[in-house]
Short mmCIF file of C-alpha atoms and ligand atoms in Angstrom, two decimals:
data_model
loop_
_atom_site.label_atom_id
_atom_site.label_comp_id
_atom_site.label_asym_id
_atom_site.label_seq_id
_atom_site.Cartn_x
_atom_site.Cartn_y
_atom_site.Cartn_z
CA MET A 1 -6.28 -27.79 -17.99
CA THR A 2 -9.47 -25.74 -18.31
CA LYS A 3 -8.71 -22.12 -18.82
CA THR A 4 -10.70 -19.64 -16.75
CA THR A 5 -11.99 -16.66 -18.69
CA THR A 6 -9.94 -13.62 -17.77
CA ALA A 7 -10.96 -11.49 -20.75
CA GLN A 8 -11.93 -8.41 -18.72
CA LEU A 9 -8.69 -8.42 -16.74
CA PHE A 10 -6.74 -8.13 -19.97
CA THR A 11 -8.38 -5.08 -21.47
CA PRO A 12 -6.57 -1.72 -21.35
CA ILE A 13 -7.57 1.08 -19.02
CA LYS A 14 -6.49 4.66 -18.53
CA LEU A 15 -5.24 5.45 -15.04
CA GLY A 16 -4.93 9.20 -14.79
CA ASP A 17 -2.30 10.13 -17.35
CA VAL A 18 -1.05 6.62 -18.06
CA THR A 19 -2.57 3.70 -19.94
CA LEU A 20 -2.37 0.23 -18.46
CA LYS A 21 -2.58 -2.82 -20.72
CA HIS A 22 -4.08 -5.08 -18.06
CA ARG A 23 -5.75 -4.88 -14.66
CA VAL A 24 -3.59 -7.17 -12.52
CA VAL A 25 -1.90 -4.89 -9.98
CA MET A 26 0.99 -5.63 -7.65
CA PRO A 27 0.10 -3.82 -4.41
CA ALA A 28 2.43 -2.65 -1.66
CA LEU A 29 4.28 -5.58 -0.10
CA SER A 30 6.77 -4.73 2.64
CA ARG A 31 9.42 -7.40 2.29
CA LEU A 32 12.02 -5.68 4.48
CA ARG A 33 15.15 -6.12 2.35
CA ALA A 34 16.37 -2.50 2.12
CA HIS A 35 19.75 -1.49 3.58
CA TRP A 36 19.67 -0.67 7.26
CA PRO A 37 19.90 1.87 8.81
CA SER A 38 20.21 3.94 5.59
CA ALA A 39 16.79 2.77 4.27
CA VAL A 40 18.32 2.78 0.78
CA PRO A 41 16.68 0.28 -1.62
CA SER A 42 18.97 -2.70 -2.25
CA ASP A 43 20.07 -4.51 -5.41
CA LEU A 44 17.87 -7.41 -4.30
CA MET A 45 14.88 -5.05 -4.41
CA LEU A 46 15.90 -3.97 -7.91
CA GLU A 47 15.89 -7.61 -9.00
CA HIS A 48 12.60 -8.33 -7.22
CA TYR A 49 10.65 -5.46 -8.77
CA SER A 50 12.26 -5.96 -12.18
CA GLN A 51 11.16 -9.62 -12.16
CA ARG A 52 7.58 -8.58 -11.40
CA ALA A 53 7.32 -5.81 -14.01
CA SER A 54 5.04 -6.51 -16.97
CA ASP A 55 4.21 -4.58 -20.10
CA GLY A 56 1.51 -2.08 -19.20
CA GLY A 57 1.14 -3.46 -15.66
CA LEU A 58 0.98 -1.37 -12.47
CA ILE A 59 3.37 -2.02 -9.57
CA ILE A 60 3.00 -0.14 -6.29
CA THR A 61 6.09 -0.13 -4.05
CA GLU A 62 6.13 -1.39 -0.50
CA SER A 63 5.37 1.24 2.14
CA THR A 64 8.17 3.80 1.84
CA ALA A 65 8.91 6.11 4.76
CA ILE A 66 8.69 9.85 4.17
CA ALA A 67 11.14 10.62 6.99
CA PRO A 68 13.40 8.72 9.44
CA GLU A 69 10.82 9.09 12.22
CA ALA A 70 8.05 7.82 9.92
CA ARG A 71 9.55 4.34 9.73
CA ALA A 72 7.35 1.39 10.55
CA TYR A 73 9.64 -1.59 10.05
CA HIS A 74 13.27 -2.59 10.18
CA ALA A 75 14.85 -2.76 6.68
CA ALA A 76 11.99 -0.90 5.01
CA PRO A 77 12.98 1.70 2.40
CA GLY A 78 12.72 5.47 2.62
CA ILE A 79 12.52 8.35 0.18
CA TRP A 80 13.76 11.36 2.13
CA ASN A 81 17.33 11.69 0.77
CA ASP A 82 19.40 11.60 -2.43
CA ALA A 83 20.90 8.15 -1.92
CA GLN A 84 17.41 6.67 -1.61
CA VAL A 85 16.22 8.60 -4.69
CA ALA A 86 19.17 7.31 -6.75
CA ALA A 87 18.47 3.71 -5.75
CA TRP A 88 14.74 4.05 -6.51
CA LYS A 89 15.61 5.58 -9.91
CA ARG A 90 17.42 2.38 -10.88
CA ILE A 91 14.30 0.43 -9.93
CA THR A 92 11.83 2.63 -11.84
CA ASP A 93 14.19 2.53 -14.86
CA ALA A 94 14.15 -1.29 -14.77
CA VAL A 95 10.35 -1.42 -14.47
CA HIS A 96 9.91 1.13 -17.27
CA ALA A 97 12.33 -0.83 -19.49
CA LYS A 98 9.82 -3.71 -19.36
CA GLY A 99 6.92 -1.38 -20.17
CA GLY A 100 5.68 -1.27 -16.58
CA VAL A 101 4.15 1.57 -14.60
CA MET A 102 5.27 2.24 -11.01
CA PHE A 103 3.75 4.19 -8.14
CA VAL A 104 5.42 4.68 -4.76
CA GLN A 105 3.43 4.11 -1.58
CA LEU A 106 4.29 6.92 0.84
CA GLY A 107 3.89 5.93 4.45
CA HIS A 108 4.15 7.25 8.00
CA ALA A 109 3.81 4.74 10.83
CA GLY A 110 2.48 7.19 13.39
CA ARG A 111 2.14 5.28 16.66
CA ALA A 112 2.62 1.85 15.06
CA THR A 113 6.39 1.84 15.53
CA SER A 114 9.23 1.76 18.03
CA GLU A 115 11.87 4.25 19.08
CA ALA A 116 14.36 1.53 18.12
CA LEU A 117 13.49 2.42 14.51
CA THR A 118 12.67 6.12 14.65
CA GLY A 119 15.10 7.37 17.30
CA ILE A 120 12.36 9.56 18.78
CA GLN A 121 8.99 9.19 20.45
CA PRO A 122 6.30 8.15 17.94
CA VAL A 123 3.38 10.49 17.26
CA SER A 124 -0.31 9.96 16.56
CA ALA A 125 -3.60 11.82 16.34
CA SER A 126 -4.07 11.34 20.08
CA ALA A 127 -2.19 9.72 22.95
CA ASP A 128 -3.42 6.28 24.00
CA PRO A 129 -1.24 4.81 26.77
CA THR A 130 -2.97 1.41 26.47
CA PHE A 131 -1.74 0.99 22.87
CA THR A 132 1.67 -0.32 23.99
CA GLU A 133 -0.11 -3.18 25.77
CA ASN A 134 -2.20 -4.22 22.76
CA PRO A 135 -1.16 -7.86 22.27
CA ASN A 136 -2.08 -7.69 18.57
CA VAL A 137 0.42 -4.94 17.72
CA VAL A 138 4.11 -5.71 17.28
CA VAL A 139 6.93 -3.82 15.58
CA THR A 140 9.75 -5.41 13.54
CA THR A 141 13.08 -4.02 14.77
CA PRO A 142 16.71 -5.15 14.36
CA GLU A 143 16.30 -6.87 17.75
CA GLY A 144 13.18 -8.75 16.64
CA LEU A 145 9.49 -8.14 17.37
CA VAL A 146 8.81 -5.61 20.14
CA PRO A 147 5.71 -3.78 21.43
CA PRO A 148 5.20 -0.24 20.08
CA SER A 149 6.85 2.57 22.07
CA PRO A 150 4.63 4.98 24.03
CA HIS A 151 3.53 7.76 21.67
CA ARG A 152 2.30 11.34 22.02
CA ALA A 153 -0.36 13.39 20.25
CA LEU A 154 0.80 15.69 17.45
CA GLU A 155 0.49 19.37 18.36
CA ILE A 156 -1.66 21.17 15.82
CA ASP A 157 1.26 23.35 14.71
CA GLN A 158 3.34 20.22 14.00
CA ILE A 159 0.97 19.03 11.29
CA ALA A 160 2.43 21.48 8.77
CA GLY A 161 5.82 19.85 9.36
CA ILE A 162 4.44 16.43 8.44
CA LEU A 163 2.81 17.88 5.31
CA GLY A 164 6.25 19.33 4.48
CA GLN A 165 7.73 15.83 4.74
CA TYR A 166 5.07 14.52 2.34
CA ARG A 167 5.90 17.38 -0.05
CA LEU A 168 9.61 16.55 0.03
CA ALA A 169 8.89 12.84 -0.44
CA ALA A 170 6.62 13.66 -3.40
CA ARG A 171 9.34 15.79 -5.01
CA ASN A 172 11.79 12.95 -4.46
CA ALA A 173 9.32 10.50 -6.00
CA VAL A 174 9.22 12.62 -9.16
CA ARG A 175 13.04 12.75 -9.24
CA ALA A 176 13.15 8.98 -8.76
CA GLY A 177 11.04 8.49 -11.89
CA PHE A 178 7.82 7.22 -10.31
CA ASP A 179 4.69 7.54 -12.43
CA GLY A 180 2.57 8.36 -9.42
CA ILE A 181 2.14 8.28 -5.66
CA GLU A 182 -0.13 6.21 -3.43
CA ILE A 183 -0.96 7.67 -0.02
CA PHE A 184 -0.93 4.90 2.57
CA SER A 185 -4.10 5.66 4.51
CA ALA A 186 -4.70 2.10 5.67
CA GLN A 187 -3.78 -0.63 8.15
CA GLY A 188 -3.51 1.48 11.24
CA HIS A 189 -0.70 3.78 10.15
CA LEU A 190 -0.68 7.55 10.85
CA VAL A 191 -3.24 8.71 8.30
CA GLU A 192 -5.73 6.07 9.40
CA GLN A 193 -5.03 6.95 13.04
CA PHE A 194 -6.53 10.35 12.19
CA LEU A 195 -9.46 8.84 10.26
CA GLN A 196 -10.83 6.39 12.83
CA ASP A 197 -12.32 7.68 16.07
CA GLY A 198 -10.90 4.83 18.17
CA SER A 199 -7.48 6.49 17.80
CA ASN A 200 -8.50 10.10 17.10
CA LYS A 201 -9.85 11.88 20.21
CA ARG A 202 -8.75 15.36 19.15
CA ALA A 203 -10.88 18.37 20.00
CA ASP A 204 -9.41 20.65 17.31
CA ARG A 205 -10.23 20.83 13.59
CA TYR A 206 -8.52 17.46 13.00
CA GLY A 207 -10.84 15.53 15.33
CA GLY A 208 -14.47 14.98 16.20
CA SER A 209 -16.65 15.00 13.07
CA VAL A 210 -16.01 12.71 10.13
CA GLU A 211 -15.14 15.80 8.12
CA ASN A 212 -12.52 16.89 10.67
CA ARG A 213 -10.98 13.44 10.92
CA THR A 214 -10.65 13.30 7.12
CA ARG A 215 -8.91 16.71 7.02
CA PHE A 216 -5.38 15.35 7.54
CA LEU A 217 -5.76 12.87 4.65
CA MET A 218 -7.18 15.53 2.34
CA GLU A 219 -4.34 17.95 3.21
CA ILE A 220 -1.80 15.27 2.35
CA VAL A 221 -3.59 14.48 -0.92
CA ASP A 222 -3.67 18.18 -1.79
CA THR A 223 0.03 18.63 -0.89
CA VAL A 224 1.18 15.65 -2.92
CA ALA A 225 -1.11 16.54 -5.86
CA GLY A 226 0.45 20.02 -5.80
CA VAL A 227 3.77 18.36 -6.64
CA ILE A 228 2.83 15.58 -9.06
CA GLY A 229 -0.73 16.38 -10.22
CA ARG A 230 -4.01 14.97 -8.93
CA HIS A 231 -4.23 12.44 -11.76
CA ARG A 232 -1.07 10.81 -10.45
CA VAL A 233 -2.21 10.40 -6.85
CA GLY A 234 -3.97 7.31 -5.50
CA VAL A 235 -5.17 6.60 -1.96
CA ARG A 236 -5.22 3.24 -0.17
CA ILE A 237 -7.79 2.61 2.55
CA SER A 238 -8.78 -0.45 4.59
CA PRO A 239 -12.43 0.13 5.61
CA SER A 240 -13.51 -1.66 8.78
CA SER A 241 -10.08 -3.14 9.34
CA THR A 242 -9.07 -3.50 12.98
CA PHE A 243 -5.44 -4.17 12.11
CA ASN A 244 -2.90 -2.36 14.33
CA GLY A 245 -5.54 -1.66 16.96
CA MET A 246 -7.92 0.37 14.76
CA SER A 247 -11.61 0.91 15.53
CA ASP A 248 -14.36 3.32 14.57
CA SER A 249 -17.86 3.89 15.92
CA ASP A 250 -19.35 4.13 12.40
CA PRO A 251 -16.92 2.85 9.76
CA GLN A 252 -19.55 2.89 7.01
CA ALA A 253 -20.26 6.62 7.41
CA LEU A 254 -16.53 7.38 7.70
CA PHE A 255 -15.36 5.53 4.62
CA GLU A 256 -18.30 6.62 2.50
CA TYR A 257 -17.39 10.20 3.38
CA VAL A 258 -13.71 9.56 2.52
CA ALA A 259 -14.75 8.06 -0.83
CA GLU A 260 -16.98 11.04 -1.56
CA ARG A 261 -14.25 13.58 -0.78
CA LEU A 262 -11.69 11.74 -2.90
CA ASP A 263 -14.21 11.47 -5.71
CA ARG A 264 -14.78 15.22 -5.59
CA PHE A 265 -11.06 15.88 -5.48
CA GLY A 266 -10.48 13.68 -8.53
CA VAL A 267 -7.62 11.39 -7.50
CA ALA A 268 -6.30 8.80 -9.98
CA TYR A 269 -7.68 5.89 -8.01
CA LEU A 270 -9.08 4.63 -4.74
CA HIS A 271 -7.41 1.41 -3.59
CA ILE A 272 -9.63 -0.54 -1.22
CA ILE A 273 -8.50 -3.43 0.97
CA GLU A 274 -11.46 -5.70 1.70
CA PRO A 275 -12.32 -6.31 5.38
CA ARG A 276 -12.00 -10.06 4.82
CA ILE A 277 -8.24 -9.32 5.09
CA SER A 278 -6.38 -8.10 8.16
CA GLY A 279 -2.81 -7.06 7.33
CA ALA A 280 -1.43 -10.08 5.50
CA ASP A 281 -4.03 -12.59 6.76
CA THR A 282 -7.45 -13.72 5.58
CA VAL A 283 -9.87 -13.31 8.49
CA ALA A 284 -13.27 -13.83 6.83
CA GLU A 285 -13.01 -16.68 4.34
CA GLY A 286 -15.76 -16.64 1.70
CA GLN A 287 -16.86 -13.03 2.31
CA ASP A 288 -17.58 -11.07 -0.91
CA ALA A 289 -15.82 -7.86 -1.96
CA ILE A 290 -18.23 -5.81 0.13
CA ALA A 291 -16.15 -2.66 0.61
CA ALA A 292 -15.38 -2.13 -3.09
CA LYS A 293 -19.02 -2.86 -3.92
CA ASP A 294 -20.26 -0.29 -1.42
CA LEU A 295 -17.77 2.45 -2.24
CA SER A 296 -17.98 2.01 -6.03
CA ARG A 297 -21.46 3.56 -5.74
CA ILE A 298 -19.82 6.70 -4.35
CA PHE A 299 -16.35 6.93 -5.88
CA ARG A 300 -16.89 7.17 -9.63
CA GLY A 301 -13.21 7.05 -10.63
CA THR A 302 -10.93 4.05 -10.88
CA ILE A 303 -11.16 1.55 -8.03
CA ILE A 304 -8.45 -1.00 -7.25
CA ALA A 305 -9.89 -3.80 -5.14
CA ALA A 306 -7.52 -5.85 -2.98
CA GLY A 307 -7.64 -8.67 -0.49
CA GLY A 308 -8.28 -12.35 -1.01
CA PHE A 309 -8.84 -12.32 -4.78
CA THR A 310 -8.40 -15.31 -7.06
CA PRO A 311 -8.10 -14.97 -10.84
CA GLU A 312 -11.78 -16.01 -11.05
CA SER A 313 -13.13 -13.59 -8.46
CA ALA A 314 -10.97 -10.78 -9.89
CA GLU A 315 -12.45 -11.32 -13.34
CA GLU A 316 -15.91 -11.29 -11.80
CA ALA A 317 -15.22 -8.05 -9.87
CA VAL A 318 -14.14 -6.28 -13.04
CA ALA A 319 -16.97 -7.75 -15.14
CA ASP A 320 -19.54 -6.70 -12.50
CA GLY A 321 -18.14 -3.16 -12.33
CA VAL A 322 -17.19 -3.48 -8.64
CA ALA A 323 -13.57 -2.59 -9.48
CA SER A 324 -11.54 -1.50 -12.49
CA LEU A 325 -8.32 -3.09 -11.32
CA VAL A 326 -7.55 -5.92 -8.89
CA ALA A 327 -4.46 -6.26 -6.71
CA PHE A 328 -2.91 -9.60 -5.78
CA GLY A 329 -0.59 -9.38 -2.78
CA ARG A 330 0.52 -12.76 -1.55
CA HIS A 331 0.35 -14.43 -4.99
CA PHE A 332 2.78 -11.83 -6.37
CA THR A 333 5.40 -12.88 -3.79
CA SER A 334 5.72 -16.36 -5.30
CA ASN A 335 4.69 -15.68 -8.93
CA PRO A 336 6.95 -13.07 -10.53
CA ASP A 337 5.06 -13.51 -13.82
CA LEU A 338 1.62 -13.43 -12.20
CA PRO A 339 -0.17 -11.43 -14.96
CA ALA A 340 1.00 -13.87 -17.64
CA ARG A 341 0.01 -16.87 -15.52
CA ILE A 342 -3.46 -15.45 -14.98
CA GLU A 343 -3.86 -14.55 -18.64
CA HIS A 344 -2.88 -18.03 -19.81
CA GLY A 345 -4.62 -19.97 -17.05
CA LEU A 346 -1.35 -21.39 -15.70
CA PRO A 347 -1.14 -22.77 -12.15
CA LEU A 348 0.08 -20.48 -9.39
CA THR A 349 3.05 -21.33 -7.16
CA PRO A 350 1.97 -21.30 -3.48
CA TYR A 351 3.46 -18.51 -1.39
CA ASP A 352 5.81 -19.05 1.55
CA ARG A 353 4.90 -17.00 4.60
CA ASN A 354 8.27 -17.78 6.24
CA THR A 355 10.13 -15.55 3.79
CA PHE A 356 7.61 -12.66 3.65
CA TYR A 357 9.45 -10.34 6.02
CA GLY A 358 13.20 -9.83 5.93
CA GLY A 359 16.03 -12.13 4.94
CA GLY A 360 17.92 -12.38 1.67
CA ALA A 361 17.37 -13.74 -1.82
CA GLN A 362 15.60 -16.90 -0.68
CA GLY A 363 11.85 -16.63 -1.10
CA TYR A 364 12.29 -13.15 -2.60
CA VAL A 365 13.98 -13.37 -6.00
CA ASP A 366 14.26 -17.13 -6.49
CA PHE A 367 10.66 -17.99 -7.45
CA PRO A 368 10.94 -18.78 -11.16
CA ALA A 369 8.64 -17.63 -13.93
CA TYR A 370 6.38 -20.37 -15.25
CA HIS A 371 8.30 -21.39 -18.36
CA ALA A 372 11.53 -21.63 -16.38
CA GLU A 373 9.74 -23.94 -13.96
CA ALA A 374 8.55 -26.12 -16.84
CA VAL A 375 12.10 -26.30 -18.19
CA LEU A 376 13.35 -27.30 -14.76
CA GLU A 377 10.81 -30.10 -14.62
CA LEU A 378 12.00 -31.46 -17.99
CA ALA A 379 15.68 -31.41 -16.97
C1 FMN B 1 4.39 -9.53 3.11
C2 FMN B 1 3.30 -8.50 3.01
C3 FMN B 1 3.62 -7.16 3.20
C4 FMN B 1 2.64 -6.17 3.05
N1 FMN B 1 3.01 -4.84 3.10
C5 FMN B 1 2.10 -3.88 2.84
C6 FMN B 1 2.48 -2.49 2.78
O1 FMN B 1 3.63 -2.12 2.93
N2 FMN B 1 1.50 -1.59 2.51
C7 FMN B 1 0.20 -1.96 2.29
O2 FMN B 1 -0.65 -1.10 2.01
N3 FMN B 1 -0.18 -3.25 2.34
C8 FMN B 1 0.73 -4.20 2.58
N4 FMN B 1 0.35 -5.53 2.57
C9 FMN B 1 -1.04 -5.90 2.22
C10 FMN B 1 -1.11 -6.28 0.74
O3 FMN B 1 -0.88 -5.16 -0.10
C11 FMN B 1 -2.51 -6.85 0.40
O4 FMN B 1 -3.49 -5.88 0.66
C12 FMN B 1 -2.81 -8.11 1.21
O5 FMN B 1 -1.77 -9.05 1.05
C13 FMN B 1 -4.13 -8.74 0.78
O6 FMN B 1 -4.09 -9.13 -0.56
P1 FMN B 1 -3.93 -10.70 -0.98
O7 FMN B 1 -5.07 -11.42 -0.35
O8 FMN B 1 -3.99 -10.68 -2.48
O9 FMN B 1 -2.62 -11.16 -0.45
C14 FMN B 1 1.30 -6.54 2.76
C15 FMN B 1 0.99 -7.90 2.63
C16 FMN B 1 1.97 -8.86 2.74
C17 FMN B 1 1.60 -10.31 2.52
#
């Protein structure tokens, strides 16, 4: 077997206050195996994350709801109460025991959800009655896939309440032992619904100009940084993605502005999903890492690039200075020891889309590490 050079991926890097020993990141992967309806992380999740922890490697949790009404999927975890904090603490302890570093991705679905999950009418930047008819948007509920419920626009005086939920979730994240927090500002969830002008038609200080549409994100970043420190806050964006019915009249201007503001603020990292990916699917095969390349000229801090990377293209991205870290989503589902496999040039086990969302142990904690697989083959 010819070993690909992965030298750059296995050099240490400081990420805010912590030092990582390598640059292979596990990004948020919603696998929908938390307890329902409590949204308490399960023992299966403990096993899953523990298997994927590596010495000096960064793991970011699946999207974790900041409040019951923020939920986006059935059997996704939350972080708004003590039972959830206690269960997350067991997970961060297990990851830390292996020398790993763990951030929690804080999420709010906004309009991309159903009352079957939230119990109340979903909210967004603006009301768009046609959204419920968008054939590309579906919500995972206990009864299966359903269209999103009709939503309403947030009143301006309700925004402080949402910031309060982010503050509580950030405090809970600290209590749960997380090393940092990633703000989920991607893939058509609430924060991105404020960013993009296809979904934000507000006439107040949260809508209109690029600056106004970025205000909600920056207030969340400021709120969360006030709890945990700006060097422990990362932000995930998906420039030009149309996932969950997103659109913008000038995505380049918008995301360059977002990158500039976050650069000025001094967050720990900017996590960029390439537009060649939509949600969990590759939509532009062969396209380069154009978003990270563009925004790395503006955001001078640490960039995590994500979406469609191979060990070879990840090494290239780091060597070329396009990104400091590279996330591997789908490959991490089926390769619990992914960093070691990449480092040693070992083959990757193909992922199984059928077990991505929901279910039990199968396809979640039963993919063996490489040496175990080799032993199995010998038996
Ligand atoms: C099963 C699955 C669940 C995902 N859940 C989330 C999520 O909760 N939050 C998020 O930001 N991205 C989520 N993503 C996107 C991944 O983090 C990643 O950006 C995407 O898989 C592209 O990377 P890849 O080509 O390496 O798989 C999910 C992807 C998959 C496959």
